[in-house]
Amino acid sequence: MASSVFSPLFTSLRLPVPTVISRCTSPLQGAPSTVHDAVPRPPPLVTVASHRRELVLGSALSAVLSRAPLPPAQAREVEVGTYLPPAPANPGFVFFRATPKDTPALRAGNVEPYEFILPPTWKQTRVANILSGNYCQPKCAEPWVEVKFEDEKQGKVQVVASPLIRLTNKPNATIEDIGSPERLIASLGPFVTGNTFDSDELVDTNVENVDGQTYYSYVLETPLALTGSHNLAKATAKGNTVVLFVASANDKQWPASQKVLKAIVDSFQV
């Protein structure tokens, strides 16, 4: 491609190739003869230019590839037990406490640090950028997903954060200021199930106070939910945000994992 573009220009700039002509007498024939000793022709300028261009492009491509992210196969998720500390009060679990390095909302100060326990075999999963709130911090109008963890045999958990202004106009409102447990879940239920919420799916509610912070807890049976047919949730309000913790399992996971999921949800604090 480079030759077809630049050849006319370089052709017009080519210099004539010198030829050396020498005359000598043949020792066998005794007659003069003409021998043309041609000087080797230098490579065309267009070829040199094309070669240099390939070298430059090759170097640039190598630089780009060296900075490219690792393919998914090499970016493997690892069990949380390999890097999280044991939970002192819960043998057989590890302790997770979110810090500003974990999510955009924590870095922006829109969410207070939260914590919970997990079985050491669980793995953290990536949150899609469109769901993470990364694109709208520090002023998001809709709820976003903070972090997600899961285990193929036991289920999954996620932290969902909602701007307080979406639920009440009162700044720094407590969860009691927003309303009853039923009213709150009616607003945030779709973020528990991943699609829709029907009040008939609410099996049980509970209210508890831990160190002056009120939490609403829920048990939901959600046969059409994208997250799973069994969901446990816990919510509280602090600062400018309502934080919702959700544990989900399908029908196959639930019989063996419901006690583990309940222990995880009970441990959640902000």
Short mmCIF file of C-alpha atoms in Angstrom, two decimals:
data_model
loop_
_atom_site.label_atom_id
_atom_site.label_comp_id
_atom_site.label_asym_id
_atom_site.label_seq_id
_atom_site.Cartn_x
_atom_site.Cartn_y
_atom_site.Cartn_z
CA MET A 1 0.00 0.00 0.00
CA ALA A 2 2.85 2.38 0.90
CA SER A 3 4.52 1.80 -2.52
CA SER A 4 1.41 2.65 -4.51
CA VAL A 5 1.06 5.95 -2.62
CA PHE A 6 4.62 7.17 -2.62
CA SER A 7 6.13 5.60 -5.83
CA PRO A 8 5.35 8.48 -8.26
CA LEU A 9 7.02 10.98 -5.95
CA PHE A 10 10.15 8.94 -5.38
CA THR A 11 10.39 7.90 -9.05
CA SER A 12 10.68 11.51 -10.10
CA LEU A 13 13.53 11.98 -7.60
CA ARG A 14 15.64 8.98 -8.70
CA LEU A 15 19.13 9.80 -9.97
CA PRO A 16 20.63 8.05 -13.01
CA VAL A 17 22.64 4.97 -12.07
CA PRO A 18 26.32 5.42 -13.09
CA THR A 19 27.94 2.77 -15.29
CA VAL A 20 31.72 2.31 -15.54
CA ILE A 21 33.00 1.31 -19.01
CA SER A 22 36.58 0.09 -19.34
CA ARG A 23 38.49 -0.93 -22.45
CA CYS A 24 41.21 -3.59 -22.40
CA THR A 25 43.03 -5.85 -24.82
CA SER A 26 42.22 -9.50 -24.68
CA PRO A 27 45.46 -11.49 -24.18
CA LEU A 28 43.99 -14.33 -26.26
CA GLN A 29 42.59 -12.41 -29.22
CA GLY A 30 44.84 -9.37 -29.21
CA ALA A 31 41.87 -7.27 -30.11
CA PRO A 32 40.30 -4.55 -28.03
CA SER A 33 37.06 -5.45 -26.33
CA THR A 34 34.54 -3.50 -24.28
CA VAL A 35 33.58 -4.82 -20.86
CA HIS A 36 30.71 -3.18 -18.98
CA ASP A 37 31.34 -3.42 -15.24
CA ALA A 38 28.05 -2.14 -13.86
CA VAL A 39 28.07 -0.70 -10.36
CA PRO A 40 25.41 -2.48 -8.20
CA ARG A 41 22.18 -0.47 -8.25
CA PRO A 42 21.15 0.95 -4.85
CA PRO A 43 17.71 -0.09 -3.55
CA PRO A 44 14.89 2.18 -4.70
CA LEU A 45 14.11 5.01 -2.33
CA VAL A 46 10.47 3.95 -2.10
CA THR A 47 11.53 0.52 -0.80
CA VAL A 48 13.65 2.13 1.91
CA ALA A 49 10.81 4.43 2.90
CA SER A 50 8.36 1.54 3.02
CA HIS A 51 10.73 -0.53 5.15
CA ARG A 52 11.23 2.34 7.60
CA ARG A 53 7.48 2.85 7.80
CA GLU A 54 7.00 -0.86 8.64
CA LEU A 55 9.59 -0.59 11.40
CA VAL A 56 7.87 2.45 12.90
CA LEU A 57 4.41 0.80 12.74
CA GLY A 58 5.80 -2.41 14.20
CA SER A 59 7.37 -0.55 17.12
CA ALA A 60 4.15 1.35 17.80
CA LEU A 61 2.09 -1.85 17.72
CA SER A 62 4.48 -3.57 20.11
CA ALA A 63 4.16 -0.64 22.52
CA VAL A 64 0.37 -0.81 22.41
CA LEU A 65 0.29 -4.57 22.93
CA SER A 66 2.67 -4.32 25.85
CA ARG A 67 0.17 -2.01 27.61
CA ALA A 68 -2.93 -4.00 26.71
CA PRO A 69 -4.88 -5.55 29.62
CA LEU A 70 -4.51 -9.22 30.30
CA PRO A 71 -7.10 -11.45 28.62
CA PRO A 72 -9.89 -12.78 30.87
CA ALA A 73 -8.26 -16.20 31.08
CA GLN A 74 -5.26 -14.62 32.84
CA ALA A 75 -7.32 -12.31 35.06
CA ARG A 76 -8.62 -15.13 37.24
CA GLU A 77 -10.71 -14.52 40.36
CA VAL A 78 -9.33 -16.07 43.52
CA GLU A 79 -10.95 -17.32 46.72
CA VAL A 80 -11.38 -14.58 49.31
CA GLY A 81 -9.77 -16.80 51.93
CA THR A 82 -6.41 -16.24 50.23
CA TYR A 83 -6.37 -12.52 50.99
CA LEU A 84 -9.05 -11.64 53.59
CA PRO A 85 -8.38 -12.11 57.34
CA PRO A 86 -10.31 -14.63 59.44
CA ALA A 87 -13.44 -13.28 61.14
CA PRO A 88 -12.58 -13.33 64.88
CA ALA A 89 -16.13 -13.89 66.11
CA ASN A 90 -17.15 -16.24 63.30
CA PRO A 91 -14.90 -19.31 62.89
CA GLY A 92 -14.90 -20.65 59.35
CA PHE A 93 -15.55 -17.20 57.83
CA VAL A 94 -13.35 -14.35 56.64
CA PHE A 95 -13.91 -10.63 57.21
CA PHE A 96 -14.48 -8.03 54.47
CA ARG A 97 -14.50 -4.30 55.17
CA ALA A 98 -14.83 -1.96 52.20
CA THR A 99 -12.31 0.86 51.80
CA PRO A 100 -12.11 3.79 49.33
CA LYS A 101 -9.91 1.74 47.00
CA ASP A 102 -12.77 -0.74 46.45
CA THR A 103 -15.45 1.37 44.72
CA PRO A 104 -15.97 4.78 43.05
CA ALA A 105 -18.72 5.72 45.56
CA LEU A 106 -16.44 5.07 48.54
CA ARG A 107 -13.73 7.19 46.94
CA ALA A 108 -16.27 9.96 46.31
CA GLY A 109 -17.48 9.79 49.91
CA ASN A 110 -21.04 8.92 48.90
CA VAL A 111 -21.07 5.65 50.85
CA GLU A 112 -19.85 4.94 54.36
CA PRO A 113 -17.54 1.90 54.70
CA TYR A 114 -19.48 -1.33 55.22
CA GLU A 115 -18.47 -4.79 56.39
CA PHE A 116 -19.62 -8.40 56.43
CA ILE A 117 -18.31 -11.95 56.65
CA LEU A 118 -17.93 -14.55 53.89
CA PRO A 119 -16.99 -18.21 53.58
CA PRO A 120 -13.33 -18.39 52.51
CA THR A 121 -14.17 -20.28 49.30
CA TRP A 122 -16.26 -17.47 47.82
CA LYS A 123 -14.90 -15.25 45.05
CA GLN A 124 -15.39 -11.58 44.28
CA THR A 125 -16.92 -10.96 40.86
CA ARG A 126 -16.56 -7.91 38.68
CA VAL A 127 -19.29 -5.28 38.51
CA ALA A 128 -20.04 -3.96 35.03
CA ASN A 129 -19.09 -0.31 34.65
CA ILE A 130 -22.66 0.65 33.75
CA LEU A 131 -23.86 -0.83 37.08
CA SER A 132 -20.99 0.38 39.27
CA GLY A 133 -21.93 4.05 39.43
CA ASN A 134 -18.49 4.93 38.11
CA TYR A 135 -20.02 7.03 35.33
CA CYS A 136 -22.20 9.18 37.62
CA GLN A 137 -20.20 9.83 40.79
CA PRO A 138 -20.45 11.94 42.83
CA LYS A 139 -24.10 12.69 41.92
CA CYS A 140 -25.93 9.54 40.88
CA ALA A 141 -29.69 9.68 40.43
CA GLU A 142 -30.28 5.91 40.46
CA PRO A 143 -29.04 3.00 42.61
CA TRP A 144 -25.80 1.27 41.70
CA VAL A 145 -23.98 -1.94 42.66
CA GLU A 146 -21.02 -1.57 44.98
CA VAL A 147 -19.49 -5.07 45.22
CA LYS A 148 -20.47 -8.66 44.40
CA PHE A 149 -19.31 -12.04 45.72
CA GLU A 150 -20.51 -15.54 44.85
CA ASP A 151 -20.04 -19.27 45.17
CA GLU A 152 -21.44 -21.71 42.61
CA LYS A 153 -22.76 -24.07 45.28
CA GLN A 154 -24.02 -21.57 47.86
CA GLY A 155 -25.28 -18.43 46.13
CA LYS A 156 -24.23 -14.81 45.82
CA VAL A 157 -24.30 -11.50 47.68
CA GLN A 158 -24.16 -7.90 46.53
CA VAL A 159 -24.21 -4.42 48.03
CA VAL A 160 -26.58 -1.97 46.34
CA ALA A 161 -26.45 1.75 47.15
CA SER A 162 -29.27 4.22 46.49
CA PRO A 163 -29.09 8.02 46.69
CA LEU A 164 -31.08 9.17 49.70
CA ILE A 165 -32.74 11.88 47.60
CA ARG A 166 -34.45 9.15 45.59
CA LEU A 167 -36.40 8.08 48.67
CA THR A 168 -36.80 11.26 50.74
CA ASN A 169 -36.14 14.99 50.53
CA LYS A 170 -34.86 15.10 54.10
CA PRO A 171 -31.04 15.38 54.18
CA ASN A 172 -29.14 12.87 56.34
CA ALA A 173 -32.40 11.02 57.01
CA THR A 174 -32.44 7.84 59.05
CA ILE A 175 -34.09 4.74 57.69
CA GLU A 176 -37.03 5.40 60.02
CA ASP A 177 -37.47 8.84 58.39
CA ILE A 178 -37.93 7.13 55.02
CA GLY A 179 -40.76 4.95 56.30
CA SER A 180 -41.67 1.43 57.36
CA PRO A 181 -39.79 -1.69 56.23
CA GLU A 182 -42.64 -2.42 53.81
CA ARG A 183 -42.45 1.03 52.26
CA LEU A 184 -38.69 0.83 51.79
CA ILE A 185 -38.73 -2.61 50.15
CA ALA A 186 -41.53 -1.47 47.84
CA SER A 187 -39.10 1.15 46.47
CA LEU A 188 -35.95 -0.98 46.44
CA GLY A 189 -37.45 -4.43 45.80
CA PRO A 190 -36.54 -4.47 42.08
CA PHE A 191 -32.90 -4.01 43.08
CA VAL A 192 -33.19 -7.10 45.27
CA THR A 193 -34.73 -9.29 42.58
CA GLY A 194 -33.03 -7.81 39.52
CA ASN A 195 -36.34 -7.25 37.73
CA THR A 196 -39.71 -6.78 39.49
CA PHE A 197 -41.09 -6.93 43.00
CA ASP A 198 -44.53 -7.92 44.26
CA SER A 199 -45.57 -7.31 47.87
CA ASP A 200 -46.80 -10.91 48.01
CA GLU A 201 -43.16 -12.02 47.70
CA LEU A 202 -42.32 -10.50 51.08
CA VAL A 203 -42.33 -13.32 53.65
CA ASP A 204 -40.93 -11.64 56.77
CA THR A 205 -39.46 -8.35 58.04
CA ASN A 206 -37.44 -7.42 61.09
CA VAL A 207 -36.11 -4.22 62.67
CA GLU A 208 -32.94 -4.11 64.76
CA ASN A 209 -30.68 -1.45 66.20
CA VAL A 210 -26.91 -1.98 66.33
CA ASP A 211 -24.75 0.72 67.95
CA GLY A 212 -27.41 3.34 67.30
CA GLN A 213 -27.88 2.36 63.64
CA THR A 214 -31.27 0.94 62.59
CA TYR A 215 -31.46 -1.89 60.06
CA TYR A 216 -34.44 -3.37 58.24
CA SER A 217 -34.15 -7.07 57.38
CA TYR A 218 -36.20 -9.04 54.86
CA VAL A 219 -36.96 -12.59 53.77
CA LEU A 220 -38.34 -12.87 50.24
CA GLU A 221 -39.56 -15.75 48.11
CA THR A 222 -39.18 -14.54 44.54
CA PRO A 223 -39.82 -17.30 41.97
CA LEU A 224 -39.38 -14.98 38.98
CA ALA A 225 -36.37 -13.03 40.24
CA LEU A 226 -33.23 -12.84 38.13
CA THR A 227 -31.10 -12.98 41.26
CA GLY A 228 -32.65 -16.25 42.47
CA SER A 229 -35.86 -17.62 43.87
CA HIS A 230 -34.72 -17.06 47.49
CA ASN A 231 -33.51 -13.66 48.71
CA LEU A 232 -32.45 -12.26 52.08
CA ALA A 233 -31.88 -8.52 52.38
CA LYS A 234 -30.80 -5.95 54.95
CA ALA A 235 -30.93 -2.16 54.58
CA THR A 236 -29.93 0.97 56.45
CA ALA A 237 -29.47 4.69 55.75
CA LYS A 238 -26.36 6.64 56.56
CA GLY A 239 -25.14 9.97 55.23
CA ASN A 240 -26.50 10.59 51.73
CA THR A 241 -27.14 6.95 50.89
CA VAL A 242 -29.35 3.97 51.62
CA VAL A 243 -27.27 0.79 51.55
CA LEU A 244 -28.97 -2.51 50.71
CA PHE A 245 -27.26 -5.86 51.24
CA VAL A 246 -28.73 -8.81 49.31
CA ALA A 247 -28.02 -12.55 49.52
CA SER A 248 -29.55 -14.75 46.83
CA ALA A 249 -29.82 -18.45 46.02
CA ASN A 250 -31.65 -20.62 43.55
CA ASP A 251 -33.78 -23.66 44.45
CA LYS A 252 -30.81 -26.01 44.14
CA GLN A 253 -28.51 -23.92 46.37
CA TRP A 254 -31.02 -22.87 49.03
CA PRO A 255 -31.52 -26.06 51.12
CA ALA A 256 -27.82 -26.37 51.95
CA SER A 257 -26.85 -22.70 51.99
CA GLN A 258 -29.68 -20.83 53.72
CA LYS A 259 -27.94 -20.90 57.14
CA VAL A 260 -24.70 -19.63 55.62
CA LEU A 261 -26.49 -16.85 53.74
CA LYS A 262 -28.37 -15.80 56.87
CA ALA A 263 -25.10 -15.61 58.83
CA ILE A 264 -23.61 -13.42 56.07
CA VAL A 265 -26.60 -11.05 56.03
CA ASP A 266 -26.77 -10.85 59.84
CA SER A 267 -23.11 -9.75 59.90
CA PHE A 268 -23.64 -6.80 57.55
CA GLN A 269 -23.00 -3.40 59.15
CA VAL A 270 -22.34 0.16 57.99
#
